[in-house]
PDB file of C-alpha atoms in Angstrom:
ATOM      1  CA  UNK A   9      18.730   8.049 -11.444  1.00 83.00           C
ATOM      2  CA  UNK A  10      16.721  10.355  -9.023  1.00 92.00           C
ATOM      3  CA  UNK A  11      16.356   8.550  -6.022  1.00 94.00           C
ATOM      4  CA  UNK A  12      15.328  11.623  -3.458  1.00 96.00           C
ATOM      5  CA  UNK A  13      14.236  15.246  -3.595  1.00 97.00           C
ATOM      6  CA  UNK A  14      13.897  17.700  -1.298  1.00 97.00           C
ATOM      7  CA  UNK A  15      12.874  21.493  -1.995  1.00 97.00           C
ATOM      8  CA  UNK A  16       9.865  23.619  -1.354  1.00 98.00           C
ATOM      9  CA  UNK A  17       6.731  22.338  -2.919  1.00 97.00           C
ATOM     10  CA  UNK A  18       4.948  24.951  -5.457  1.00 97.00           C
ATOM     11  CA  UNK A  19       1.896  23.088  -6.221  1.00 96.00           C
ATOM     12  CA  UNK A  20      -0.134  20.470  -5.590  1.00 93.00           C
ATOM     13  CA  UNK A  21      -2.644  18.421  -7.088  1.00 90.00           C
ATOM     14  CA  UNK A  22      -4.104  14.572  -6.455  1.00 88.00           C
ATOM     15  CA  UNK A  23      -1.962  13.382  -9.259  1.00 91.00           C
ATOM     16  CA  UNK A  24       1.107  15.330  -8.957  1.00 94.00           C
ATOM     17  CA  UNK A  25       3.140  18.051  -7.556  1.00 97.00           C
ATOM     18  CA  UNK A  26       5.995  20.307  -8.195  1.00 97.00           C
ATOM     19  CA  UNK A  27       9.006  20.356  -6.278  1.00 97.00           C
ATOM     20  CA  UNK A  28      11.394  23.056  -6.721  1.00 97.00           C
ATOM     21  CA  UNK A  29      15.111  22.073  -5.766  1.00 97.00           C
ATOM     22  CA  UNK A  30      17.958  24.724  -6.327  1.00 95.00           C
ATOM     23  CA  UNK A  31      16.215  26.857  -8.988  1.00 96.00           C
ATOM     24  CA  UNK A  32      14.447  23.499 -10.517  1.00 96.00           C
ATOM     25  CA  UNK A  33      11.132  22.752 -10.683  1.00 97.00           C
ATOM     26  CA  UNK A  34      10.232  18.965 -11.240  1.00 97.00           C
ATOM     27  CA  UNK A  35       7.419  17.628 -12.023  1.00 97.00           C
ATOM     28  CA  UNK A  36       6.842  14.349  -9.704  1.00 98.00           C
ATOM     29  CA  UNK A  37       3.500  12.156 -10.246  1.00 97.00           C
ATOM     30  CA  UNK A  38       2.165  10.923  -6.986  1.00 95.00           C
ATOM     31  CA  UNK A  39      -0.553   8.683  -5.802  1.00 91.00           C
ATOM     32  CA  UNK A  40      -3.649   9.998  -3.826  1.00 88.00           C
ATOM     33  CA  UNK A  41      -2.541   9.007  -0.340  1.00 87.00           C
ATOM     34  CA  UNK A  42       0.549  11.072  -0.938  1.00 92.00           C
ATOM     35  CA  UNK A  43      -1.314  13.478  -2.101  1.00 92.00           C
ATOM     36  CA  UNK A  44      -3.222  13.847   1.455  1.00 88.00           C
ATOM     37  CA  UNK A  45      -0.002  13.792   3.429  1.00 91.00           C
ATOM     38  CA  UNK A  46       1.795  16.625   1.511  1.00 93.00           C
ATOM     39  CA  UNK A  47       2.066  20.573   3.271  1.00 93.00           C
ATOM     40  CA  UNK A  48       0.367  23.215   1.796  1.00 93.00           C
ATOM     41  CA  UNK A  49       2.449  25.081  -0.711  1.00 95.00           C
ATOM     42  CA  UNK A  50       5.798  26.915  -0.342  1.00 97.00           C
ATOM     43  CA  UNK A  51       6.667  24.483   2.659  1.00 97.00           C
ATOM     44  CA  UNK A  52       9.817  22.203   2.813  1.00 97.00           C
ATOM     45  CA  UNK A  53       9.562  18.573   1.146  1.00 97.00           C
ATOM     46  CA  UNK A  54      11.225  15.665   0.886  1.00 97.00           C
ATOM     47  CA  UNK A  55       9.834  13.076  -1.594  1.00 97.00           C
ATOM     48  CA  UNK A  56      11.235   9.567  -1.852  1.00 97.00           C
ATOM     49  CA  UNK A  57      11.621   9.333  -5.652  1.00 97.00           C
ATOM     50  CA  UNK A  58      11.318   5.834  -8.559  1.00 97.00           C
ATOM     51  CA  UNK A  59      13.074   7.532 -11.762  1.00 96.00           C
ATOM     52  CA  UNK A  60      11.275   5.837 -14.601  1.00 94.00           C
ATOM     53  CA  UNK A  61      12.883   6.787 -17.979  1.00 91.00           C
ATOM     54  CA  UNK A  62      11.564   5.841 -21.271  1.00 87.00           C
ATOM     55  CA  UNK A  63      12.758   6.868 -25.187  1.00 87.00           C
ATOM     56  CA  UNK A  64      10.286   9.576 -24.994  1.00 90.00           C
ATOM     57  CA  UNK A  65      10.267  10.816 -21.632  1.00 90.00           C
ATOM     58  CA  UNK A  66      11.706  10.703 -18.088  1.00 94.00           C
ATOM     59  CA  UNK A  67       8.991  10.337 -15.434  1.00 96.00           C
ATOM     60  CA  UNK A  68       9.619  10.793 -12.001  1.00 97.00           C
ATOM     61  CA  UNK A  69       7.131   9.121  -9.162  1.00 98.00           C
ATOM     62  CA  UNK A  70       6.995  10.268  -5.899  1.00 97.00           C
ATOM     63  CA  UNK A  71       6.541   9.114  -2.377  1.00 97.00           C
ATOM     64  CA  UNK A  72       6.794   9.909   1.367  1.00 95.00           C
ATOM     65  CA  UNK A  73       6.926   6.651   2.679  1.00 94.00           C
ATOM     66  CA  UNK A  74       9.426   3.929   1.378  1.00 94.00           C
ATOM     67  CA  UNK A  75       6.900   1.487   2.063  1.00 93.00           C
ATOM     68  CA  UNK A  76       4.798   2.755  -0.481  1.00 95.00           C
ATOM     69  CA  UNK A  77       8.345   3.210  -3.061  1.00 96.00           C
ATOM     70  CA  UNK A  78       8.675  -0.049  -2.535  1.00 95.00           C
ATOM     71  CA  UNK A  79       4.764  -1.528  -3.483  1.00 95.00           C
ATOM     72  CA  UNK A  80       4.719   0.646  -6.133  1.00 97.00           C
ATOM     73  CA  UNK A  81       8.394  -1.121  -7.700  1.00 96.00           C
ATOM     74  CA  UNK A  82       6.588  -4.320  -6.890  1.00 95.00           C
ATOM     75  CA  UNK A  83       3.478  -3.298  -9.021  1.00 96.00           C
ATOM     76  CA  UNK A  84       5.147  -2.052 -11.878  1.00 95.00           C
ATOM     77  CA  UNK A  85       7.630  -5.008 -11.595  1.00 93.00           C
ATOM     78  CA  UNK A  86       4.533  -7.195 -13.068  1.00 92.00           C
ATOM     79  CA  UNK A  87       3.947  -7.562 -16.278  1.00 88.00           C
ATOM     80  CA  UNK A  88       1.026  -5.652 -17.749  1.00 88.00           C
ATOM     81  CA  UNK A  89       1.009  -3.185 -14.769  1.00 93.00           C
ATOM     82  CA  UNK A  90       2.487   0.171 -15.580  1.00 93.00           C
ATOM     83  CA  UNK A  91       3.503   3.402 -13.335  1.00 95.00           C
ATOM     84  CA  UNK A  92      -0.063   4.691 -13.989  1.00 93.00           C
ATOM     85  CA  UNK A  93      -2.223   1.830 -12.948  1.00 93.00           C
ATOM     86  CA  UNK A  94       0.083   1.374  -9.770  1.00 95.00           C
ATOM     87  CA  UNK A  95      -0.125   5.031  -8.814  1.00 93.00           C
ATOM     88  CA  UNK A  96      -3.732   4.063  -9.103  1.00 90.00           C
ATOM     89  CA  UNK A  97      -3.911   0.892  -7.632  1.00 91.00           C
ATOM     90  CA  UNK A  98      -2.090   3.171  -4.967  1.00 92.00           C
ATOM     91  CA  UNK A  99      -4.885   5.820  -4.901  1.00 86.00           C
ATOM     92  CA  UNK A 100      -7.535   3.774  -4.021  1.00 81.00           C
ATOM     93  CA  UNK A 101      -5.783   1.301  -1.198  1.00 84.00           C
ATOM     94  CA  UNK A 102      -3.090   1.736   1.065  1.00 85.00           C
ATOM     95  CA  UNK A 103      -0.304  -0.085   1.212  1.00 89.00           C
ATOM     96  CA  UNK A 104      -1.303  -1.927   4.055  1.00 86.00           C
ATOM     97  CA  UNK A 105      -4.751  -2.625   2.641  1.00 84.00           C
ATOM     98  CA  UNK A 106      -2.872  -4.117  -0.376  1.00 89.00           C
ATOM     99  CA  UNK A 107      -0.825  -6.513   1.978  1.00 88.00           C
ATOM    100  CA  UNK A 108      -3.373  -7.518   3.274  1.00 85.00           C
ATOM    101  CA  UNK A 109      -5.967  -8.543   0.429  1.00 86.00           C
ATOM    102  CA  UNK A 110      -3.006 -10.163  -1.514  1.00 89.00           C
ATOM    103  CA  UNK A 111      -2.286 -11.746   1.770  1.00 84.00           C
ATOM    104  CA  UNK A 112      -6.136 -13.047   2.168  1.00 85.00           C
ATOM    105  CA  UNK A 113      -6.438 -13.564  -1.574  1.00 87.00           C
ATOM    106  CA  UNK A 114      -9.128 -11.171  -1.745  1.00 87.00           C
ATOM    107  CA  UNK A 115      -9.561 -10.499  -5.358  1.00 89.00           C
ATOM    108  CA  UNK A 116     -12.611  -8.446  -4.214  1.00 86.00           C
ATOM    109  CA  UNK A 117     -10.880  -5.796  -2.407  1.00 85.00           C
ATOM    110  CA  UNK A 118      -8.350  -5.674  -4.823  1.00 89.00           C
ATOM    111  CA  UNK A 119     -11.097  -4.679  -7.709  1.00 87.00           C
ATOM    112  CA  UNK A 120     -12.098  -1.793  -5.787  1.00 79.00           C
ATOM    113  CA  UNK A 121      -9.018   0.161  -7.010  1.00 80.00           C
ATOM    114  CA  UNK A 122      -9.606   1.467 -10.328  1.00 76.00           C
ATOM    115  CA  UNK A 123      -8.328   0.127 -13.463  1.00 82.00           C
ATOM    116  CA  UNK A 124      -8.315  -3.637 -11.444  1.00 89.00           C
ATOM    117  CA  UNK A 125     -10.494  -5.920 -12.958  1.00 89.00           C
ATOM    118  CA  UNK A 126     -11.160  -9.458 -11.628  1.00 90.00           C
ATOM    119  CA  UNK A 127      -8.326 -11.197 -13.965  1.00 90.00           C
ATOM    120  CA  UNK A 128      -5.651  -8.501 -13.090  1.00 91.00           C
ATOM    121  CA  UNK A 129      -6.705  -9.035  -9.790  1.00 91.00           C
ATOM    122  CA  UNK A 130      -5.843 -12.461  -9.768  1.00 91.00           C
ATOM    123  CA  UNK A 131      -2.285 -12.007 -11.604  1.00 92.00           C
ATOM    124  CA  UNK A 132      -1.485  -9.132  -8.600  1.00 94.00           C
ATOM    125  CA  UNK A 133      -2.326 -11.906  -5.621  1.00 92.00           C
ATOM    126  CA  UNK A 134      -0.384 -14.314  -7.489  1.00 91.00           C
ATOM    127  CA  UNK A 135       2.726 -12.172  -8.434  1.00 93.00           C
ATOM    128  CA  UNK A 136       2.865  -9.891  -5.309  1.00 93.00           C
ATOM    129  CA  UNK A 137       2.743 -12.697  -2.707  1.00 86.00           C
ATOM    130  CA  UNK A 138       6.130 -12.489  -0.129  1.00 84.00           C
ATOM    131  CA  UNK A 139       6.321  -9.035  -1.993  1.00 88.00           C
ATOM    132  CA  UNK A 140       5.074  -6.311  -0.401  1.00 87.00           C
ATOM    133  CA  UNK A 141       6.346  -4.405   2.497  1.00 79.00           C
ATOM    134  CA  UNK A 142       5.000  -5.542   6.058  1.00 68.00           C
ATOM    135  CA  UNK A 143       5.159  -3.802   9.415  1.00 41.00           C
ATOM    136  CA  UNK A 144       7.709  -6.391  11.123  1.00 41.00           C
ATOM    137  CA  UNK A 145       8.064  -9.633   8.673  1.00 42.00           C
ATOM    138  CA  UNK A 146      10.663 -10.705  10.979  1.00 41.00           C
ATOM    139  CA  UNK A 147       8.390 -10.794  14.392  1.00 39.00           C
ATOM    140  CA  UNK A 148       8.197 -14.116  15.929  1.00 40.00           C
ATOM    141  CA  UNK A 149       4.899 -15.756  15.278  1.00 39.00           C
ATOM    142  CA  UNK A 150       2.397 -15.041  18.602  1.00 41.00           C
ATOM    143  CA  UNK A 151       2.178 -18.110  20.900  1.00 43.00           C
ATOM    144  CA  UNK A 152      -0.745 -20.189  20.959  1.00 46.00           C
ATOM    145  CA  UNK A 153      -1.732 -19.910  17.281  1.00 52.00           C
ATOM    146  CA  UNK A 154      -1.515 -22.106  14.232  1.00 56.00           C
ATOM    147  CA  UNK A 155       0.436 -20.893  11.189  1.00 59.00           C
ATOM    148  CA  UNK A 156      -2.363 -19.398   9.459  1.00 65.00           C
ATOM    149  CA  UNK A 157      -3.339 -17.614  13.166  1.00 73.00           C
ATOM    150  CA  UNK A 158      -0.220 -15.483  13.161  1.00 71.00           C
ATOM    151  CA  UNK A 159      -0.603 -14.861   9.690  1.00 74.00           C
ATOM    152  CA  UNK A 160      -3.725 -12.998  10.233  1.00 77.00           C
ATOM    153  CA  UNK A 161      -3.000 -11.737  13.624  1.00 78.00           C
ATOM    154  CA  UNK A 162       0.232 -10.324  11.404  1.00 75.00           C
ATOM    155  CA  UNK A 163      -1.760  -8.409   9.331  1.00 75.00           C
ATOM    156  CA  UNK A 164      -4.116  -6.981  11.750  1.00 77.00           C
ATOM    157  CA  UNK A 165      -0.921  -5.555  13.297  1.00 74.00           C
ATOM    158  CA  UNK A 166      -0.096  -4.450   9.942  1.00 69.00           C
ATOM    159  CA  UNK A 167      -3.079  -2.378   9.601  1.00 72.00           C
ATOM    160  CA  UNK A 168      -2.653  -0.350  13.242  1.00 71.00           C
ATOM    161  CA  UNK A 169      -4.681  -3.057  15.188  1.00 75.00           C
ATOM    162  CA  UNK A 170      -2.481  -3.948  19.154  1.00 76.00           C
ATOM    163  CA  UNK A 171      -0.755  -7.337  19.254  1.00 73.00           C
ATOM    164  CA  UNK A 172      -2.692  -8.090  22.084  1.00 74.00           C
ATOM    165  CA  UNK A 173      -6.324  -7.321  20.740  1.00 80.00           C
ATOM    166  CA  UNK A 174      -5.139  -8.769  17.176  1.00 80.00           C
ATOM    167  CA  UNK A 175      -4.334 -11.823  18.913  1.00 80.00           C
ATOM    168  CA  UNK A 176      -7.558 -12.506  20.875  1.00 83.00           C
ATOM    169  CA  UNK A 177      -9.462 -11.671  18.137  1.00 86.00           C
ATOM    170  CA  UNK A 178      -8.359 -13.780  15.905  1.00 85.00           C
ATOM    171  CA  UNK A 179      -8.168 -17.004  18.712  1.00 83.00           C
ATOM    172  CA  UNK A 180     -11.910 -15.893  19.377  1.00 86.00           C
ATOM    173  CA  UNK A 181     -12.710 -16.230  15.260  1.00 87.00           C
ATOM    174  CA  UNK A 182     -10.838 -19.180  15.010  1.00 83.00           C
ATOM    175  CA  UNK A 183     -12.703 -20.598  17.784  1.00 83.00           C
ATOM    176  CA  UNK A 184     -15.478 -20.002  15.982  1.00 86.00           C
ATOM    177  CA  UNK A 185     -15.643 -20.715  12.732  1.00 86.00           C
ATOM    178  CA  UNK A 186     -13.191 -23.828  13.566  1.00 81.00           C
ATOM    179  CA  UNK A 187      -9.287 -24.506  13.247  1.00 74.00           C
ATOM    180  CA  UNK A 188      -9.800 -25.478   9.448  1.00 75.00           C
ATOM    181  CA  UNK A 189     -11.597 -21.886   8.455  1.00 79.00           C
ATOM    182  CA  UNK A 190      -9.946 -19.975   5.696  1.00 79.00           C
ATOM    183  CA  UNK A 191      -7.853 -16.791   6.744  1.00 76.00           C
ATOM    184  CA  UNK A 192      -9.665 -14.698   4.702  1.00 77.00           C
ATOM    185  CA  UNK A 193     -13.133 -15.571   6.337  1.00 83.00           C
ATOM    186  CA  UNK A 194     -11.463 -15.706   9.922  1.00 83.00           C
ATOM    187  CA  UNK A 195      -9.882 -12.205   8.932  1.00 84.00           C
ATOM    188  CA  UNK A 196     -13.098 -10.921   8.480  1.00 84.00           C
ATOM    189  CA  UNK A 197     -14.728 -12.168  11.611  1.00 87.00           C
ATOM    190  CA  UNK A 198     -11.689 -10.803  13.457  1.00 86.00           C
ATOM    191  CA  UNK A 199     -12.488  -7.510  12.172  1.00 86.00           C
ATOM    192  CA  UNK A 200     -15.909  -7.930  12.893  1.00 85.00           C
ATOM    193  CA  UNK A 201     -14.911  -8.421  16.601  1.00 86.00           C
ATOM    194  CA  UNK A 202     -12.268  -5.780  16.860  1.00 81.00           C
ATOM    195  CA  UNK A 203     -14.938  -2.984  15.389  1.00 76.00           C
ATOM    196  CA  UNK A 204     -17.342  -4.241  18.243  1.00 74.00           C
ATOM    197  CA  UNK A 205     -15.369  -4.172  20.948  1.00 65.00           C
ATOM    198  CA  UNK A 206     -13.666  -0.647  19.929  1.00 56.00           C
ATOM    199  CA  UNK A 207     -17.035   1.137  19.549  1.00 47.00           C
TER     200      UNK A 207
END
């Protein structure tokens, strides 16, 4: 199985590109936000590869972070989800944005991405829970805050936000809204309050 690949890139397109490694051009589908993060043509690449082979055909999927190798083998790991919809499930949030809305349970977000109705929506929060790759799983939860309060202060992190802010935003929606508020609600306010006091 192709696991890597690195060559000069020959073309580009949102769905794909072609990678030419010693005298061999493949053909490696891709997903929109590796699409934006590829050089322009004739530069160096290195693509992190998923080798998908079927009795038809051998499909190769590419990536330039592992993180998003590694949602994208979650996705296609449930059943009913195949290499296309995750490539587009892919295209239209980031891995981090996936994290967090299976993390919140927000089917909503999740039904933005195209080809995600509300029932596959449901299956994807269900099956990719404790799935997905996180910016530090392993950090200690922040002092202070209830279970649920370092879950959401960990995905704030997760999405670029500082510990410190993430944390004081969240203790301010908490305070709030009350100890018993839903994460995905105080998530929400917490963004609220970040957005305001970044502008």
């Amino acid at each position: 199985m192709i696991a890597r690949l690195r060559g000069t890139l020959l073309e580009r397109r949102p769905d794909q590109a072609i990678l030419e490694v010693g005298g061999v051009g493949y053909r490696v589908f891709i997903s929109l936000n590796t699409f934006y993060e590829l050089p322009e043509p004739g530069r160096e690449l290195a693509l992190l590869v998923h080798t998908n082979v079927r009795e038809d055909a051998i499909h190769l999927y590419g990536f330039t972070k592992a993180a998003e190798r590694e949602a994208f083998q979650a996705l296609i790991g449930i059943s009913g989800v195949g290499p296309k919809l995750a490539l587009a499930i892919l295209s239209g949030l980031s891995v981090d944005d996936l994290w967090l809305a299976v993390r919140a349970r927000d089917a909503a977000r999740l039904t933005k991405a195209p080809g995600v109705g509300k029932k596959t929506a449901g299956r994807l929060i269900v099956e990719l829970e404790g799935k997905l790759p996180q910016a530090d799983p392993s950090a200690p939860a922040p002092a202070g805050l209830a279970p649920m309060g370092a879950d959401a202060v960990s995905a704030l992190v997760n999405l670029g936000y500082p510990e410190p802010a993430a944390s004081k935003a969240v203790a301010a929606a908490f305070q709030e809204l009350g100890a018993e508020t839903a994460l995905e609600v105080a998530l929400r306010r917490a963004l609220k309050l970040l957005s305001k006091n970044l502008a």
